[in-house]
mmCIF file with all atom_site columns, C-alpha atoms in Angstrom:
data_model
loop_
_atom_site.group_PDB
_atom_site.id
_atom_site.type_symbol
_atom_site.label_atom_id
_atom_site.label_alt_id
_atom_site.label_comp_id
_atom_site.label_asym_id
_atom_site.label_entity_id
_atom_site.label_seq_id
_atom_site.pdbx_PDB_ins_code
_atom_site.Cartn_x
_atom_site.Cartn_y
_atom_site.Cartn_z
_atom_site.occupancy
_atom_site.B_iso_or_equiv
_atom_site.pdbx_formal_charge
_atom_site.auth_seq_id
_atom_site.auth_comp_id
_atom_site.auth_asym_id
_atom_site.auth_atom_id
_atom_site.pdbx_PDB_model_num
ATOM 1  C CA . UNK D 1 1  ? 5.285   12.301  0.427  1.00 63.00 ? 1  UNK D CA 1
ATOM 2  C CA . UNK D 1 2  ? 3.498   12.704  4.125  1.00 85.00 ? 2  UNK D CA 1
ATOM 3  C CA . UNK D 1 3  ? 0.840   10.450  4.048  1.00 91.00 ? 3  UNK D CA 1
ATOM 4  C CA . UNK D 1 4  ? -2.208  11.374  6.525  1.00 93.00 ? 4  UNK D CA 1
ATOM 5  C CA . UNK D 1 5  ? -5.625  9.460   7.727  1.00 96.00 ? 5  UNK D CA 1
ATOM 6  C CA . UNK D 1 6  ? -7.862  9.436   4.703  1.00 95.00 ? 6  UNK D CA 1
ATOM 7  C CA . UNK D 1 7  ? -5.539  9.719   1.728  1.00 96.00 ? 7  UNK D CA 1
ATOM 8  C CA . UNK D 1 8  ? -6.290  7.729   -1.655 1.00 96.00 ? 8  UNK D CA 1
ATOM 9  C CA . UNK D 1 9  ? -3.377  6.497   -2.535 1.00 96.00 ? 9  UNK D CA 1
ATOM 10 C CA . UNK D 1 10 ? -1.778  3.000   -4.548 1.00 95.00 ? 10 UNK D CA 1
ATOM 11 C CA . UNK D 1 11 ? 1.430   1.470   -3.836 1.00 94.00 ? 11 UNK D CA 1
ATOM 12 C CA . UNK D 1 12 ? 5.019   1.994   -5.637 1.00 93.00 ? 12 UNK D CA 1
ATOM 13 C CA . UNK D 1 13 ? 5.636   -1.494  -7.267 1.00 91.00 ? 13 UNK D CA 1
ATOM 14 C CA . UNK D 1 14 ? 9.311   -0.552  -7.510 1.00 90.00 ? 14 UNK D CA 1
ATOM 15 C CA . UNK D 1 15 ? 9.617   0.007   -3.685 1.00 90.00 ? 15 UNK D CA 1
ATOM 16 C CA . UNK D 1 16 ? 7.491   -2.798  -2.695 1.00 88.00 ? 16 UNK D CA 1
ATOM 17 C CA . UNK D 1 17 ? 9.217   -5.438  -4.476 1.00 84.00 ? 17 UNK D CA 1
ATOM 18 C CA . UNK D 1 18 ? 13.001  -5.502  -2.857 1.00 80.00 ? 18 UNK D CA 1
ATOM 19 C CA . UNK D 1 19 ? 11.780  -4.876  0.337  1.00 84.00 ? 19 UNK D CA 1
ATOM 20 C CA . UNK D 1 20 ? 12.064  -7.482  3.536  1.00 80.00 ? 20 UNK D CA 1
ATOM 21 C CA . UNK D 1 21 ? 8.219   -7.295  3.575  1.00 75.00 ? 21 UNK D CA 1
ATOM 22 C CA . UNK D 1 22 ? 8.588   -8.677  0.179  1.00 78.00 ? 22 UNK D CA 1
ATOM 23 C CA . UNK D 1 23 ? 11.247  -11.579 0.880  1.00 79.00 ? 23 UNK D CA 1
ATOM 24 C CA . UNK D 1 24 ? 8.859   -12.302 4.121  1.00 79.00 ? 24 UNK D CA 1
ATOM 25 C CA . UNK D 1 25 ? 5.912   -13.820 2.185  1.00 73.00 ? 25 UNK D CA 1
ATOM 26 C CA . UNK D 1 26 ? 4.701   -14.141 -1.242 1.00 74.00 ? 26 UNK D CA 1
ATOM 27 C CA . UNK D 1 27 ? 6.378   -11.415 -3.313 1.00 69.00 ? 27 UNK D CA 1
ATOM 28 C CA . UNK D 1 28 ? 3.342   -11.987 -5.965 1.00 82.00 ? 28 UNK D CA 1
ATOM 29 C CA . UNK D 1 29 ? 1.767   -8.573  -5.057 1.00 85.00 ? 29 UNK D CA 1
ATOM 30 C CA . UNK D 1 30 ? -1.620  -8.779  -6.807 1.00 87.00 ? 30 UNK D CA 1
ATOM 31 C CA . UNK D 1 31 ? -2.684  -5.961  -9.011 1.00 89.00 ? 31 UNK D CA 1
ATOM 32 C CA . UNK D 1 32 ? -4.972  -4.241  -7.354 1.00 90.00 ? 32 UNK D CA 1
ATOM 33 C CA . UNK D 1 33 ? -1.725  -2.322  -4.809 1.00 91.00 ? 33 UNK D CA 1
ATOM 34 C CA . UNK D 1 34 ? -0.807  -1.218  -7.714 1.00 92.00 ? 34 UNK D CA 1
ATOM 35 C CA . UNK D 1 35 ? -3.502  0.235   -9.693 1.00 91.00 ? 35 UNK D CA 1
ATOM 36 C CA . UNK D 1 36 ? -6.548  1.140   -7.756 1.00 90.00 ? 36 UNK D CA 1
ATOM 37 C CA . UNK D 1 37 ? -6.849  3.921   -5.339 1.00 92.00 ? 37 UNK D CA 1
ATOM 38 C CA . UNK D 1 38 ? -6.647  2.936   -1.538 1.00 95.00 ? 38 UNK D CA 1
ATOM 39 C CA . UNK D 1 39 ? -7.842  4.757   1.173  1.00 96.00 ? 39 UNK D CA 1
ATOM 40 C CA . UNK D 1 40 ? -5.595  5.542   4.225  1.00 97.00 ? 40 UNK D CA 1
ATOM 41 C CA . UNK D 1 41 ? -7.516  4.254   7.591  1.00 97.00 ? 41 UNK D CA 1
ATOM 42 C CA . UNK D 1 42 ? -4.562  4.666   9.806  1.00 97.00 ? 42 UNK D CA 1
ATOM 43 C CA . UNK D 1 43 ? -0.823  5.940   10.609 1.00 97.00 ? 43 UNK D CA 1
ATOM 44 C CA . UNK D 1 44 ? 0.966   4.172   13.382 1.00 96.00 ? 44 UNK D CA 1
ATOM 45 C CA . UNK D 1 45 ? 5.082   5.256   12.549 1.00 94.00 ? 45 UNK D CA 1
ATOM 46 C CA . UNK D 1 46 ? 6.277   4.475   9.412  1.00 94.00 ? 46 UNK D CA 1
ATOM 47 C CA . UNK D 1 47 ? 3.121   2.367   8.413  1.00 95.00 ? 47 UNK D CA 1
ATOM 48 C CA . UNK D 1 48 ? -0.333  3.387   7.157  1.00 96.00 ? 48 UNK D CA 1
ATOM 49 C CA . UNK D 1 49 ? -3.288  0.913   6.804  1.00 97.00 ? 49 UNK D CA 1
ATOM 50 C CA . UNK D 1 50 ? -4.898  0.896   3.327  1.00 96.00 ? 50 UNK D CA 1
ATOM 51 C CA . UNK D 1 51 ? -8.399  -0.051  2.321  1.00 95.00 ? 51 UNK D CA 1
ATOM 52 C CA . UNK D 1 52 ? -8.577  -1.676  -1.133 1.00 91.00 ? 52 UNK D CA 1
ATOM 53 C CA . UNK D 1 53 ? -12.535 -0.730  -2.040 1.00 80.00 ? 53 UNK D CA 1
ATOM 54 C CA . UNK D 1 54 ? -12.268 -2.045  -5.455 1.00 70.00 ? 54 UNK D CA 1
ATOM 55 C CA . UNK D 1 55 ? -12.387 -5.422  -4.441 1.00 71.00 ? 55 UNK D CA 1
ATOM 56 C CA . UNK D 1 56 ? -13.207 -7.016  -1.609 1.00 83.00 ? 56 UNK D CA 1
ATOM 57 C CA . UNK D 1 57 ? -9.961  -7.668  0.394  1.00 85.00 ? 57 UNK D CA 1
ATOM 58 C CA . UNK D 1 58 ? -8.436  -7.278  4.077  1.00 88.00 ? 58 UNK D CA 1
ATOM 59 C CA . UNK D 1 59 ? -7.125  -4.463  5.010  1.00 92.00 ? 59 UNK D CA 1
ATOM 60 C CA . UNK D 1 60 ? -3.247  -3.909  4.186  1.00 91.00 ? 60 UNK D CA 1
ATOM 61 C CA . UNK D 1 61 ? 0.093   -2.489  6.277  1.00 92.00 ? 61 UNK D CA 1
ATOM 62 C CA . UNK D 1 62 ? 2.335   -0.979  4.367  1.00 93.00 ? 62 UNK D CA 1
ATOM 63 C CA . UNK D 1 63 ? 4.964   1.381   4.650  1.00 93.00 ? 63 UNK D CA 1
ATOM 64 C CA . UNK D 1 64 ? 4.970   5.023   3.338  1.00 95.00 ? 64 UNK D CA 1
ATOM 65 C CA . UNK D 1 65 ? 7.649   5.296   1.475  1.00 93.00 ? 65 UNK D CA 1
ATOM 66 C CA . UNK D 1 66 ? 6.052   2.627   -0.695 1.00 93.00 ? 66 UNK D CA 1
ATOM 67 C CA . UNK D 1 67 ? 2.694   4.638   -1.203 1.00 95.00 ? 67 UNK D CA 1
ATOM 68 C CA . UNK D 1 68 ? 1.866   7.550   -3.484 1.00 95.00 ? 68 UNK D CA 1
ATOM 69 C CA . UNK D 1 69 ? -0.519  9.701   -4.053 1.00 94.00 ? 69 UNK D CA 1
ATOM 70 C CA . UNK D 1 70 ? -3.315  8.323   -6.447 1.00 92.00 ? 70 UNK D CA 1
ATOM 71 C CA . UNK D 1 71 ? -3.739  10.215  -9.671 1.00 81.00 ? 71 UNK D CA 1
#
């Protein structure tokens, strides 16, 4: 999927999970990745910055093979 500036998308559990992000830090993801719809601020190589508006929450790096498109 090519992910551009001001996509919604939510994060891919499955491809978040094994990743060295993952092993890095807490791999308790909290829900909200996974099911609400997050809004692509910025692309900087293989990393977008997603805006959680659901709840209120910093902003998030992640890569983009780990996003999809919200549906």
């Amino acid at each position: 999927m090519a992910v551009k500036k001001g996509d919604l998308v939510r994060a891919v559990r499955e491809k978040l999970e094994s990743t060295l992000e993952a092993q890095a830090s807490d791999a308790r993801f909290p829900s909200y990745i996974f099911e609400t719809k997050g809004e692509v601020l910025e692309i900087k190589g293989d990393y977008a910055l997603v805006v959680f508006g659901q709840v209120p929450t910093p902003n998030i790096w992640l890569r983009v093979d780990q996003l999809e498109s919200f549906k």
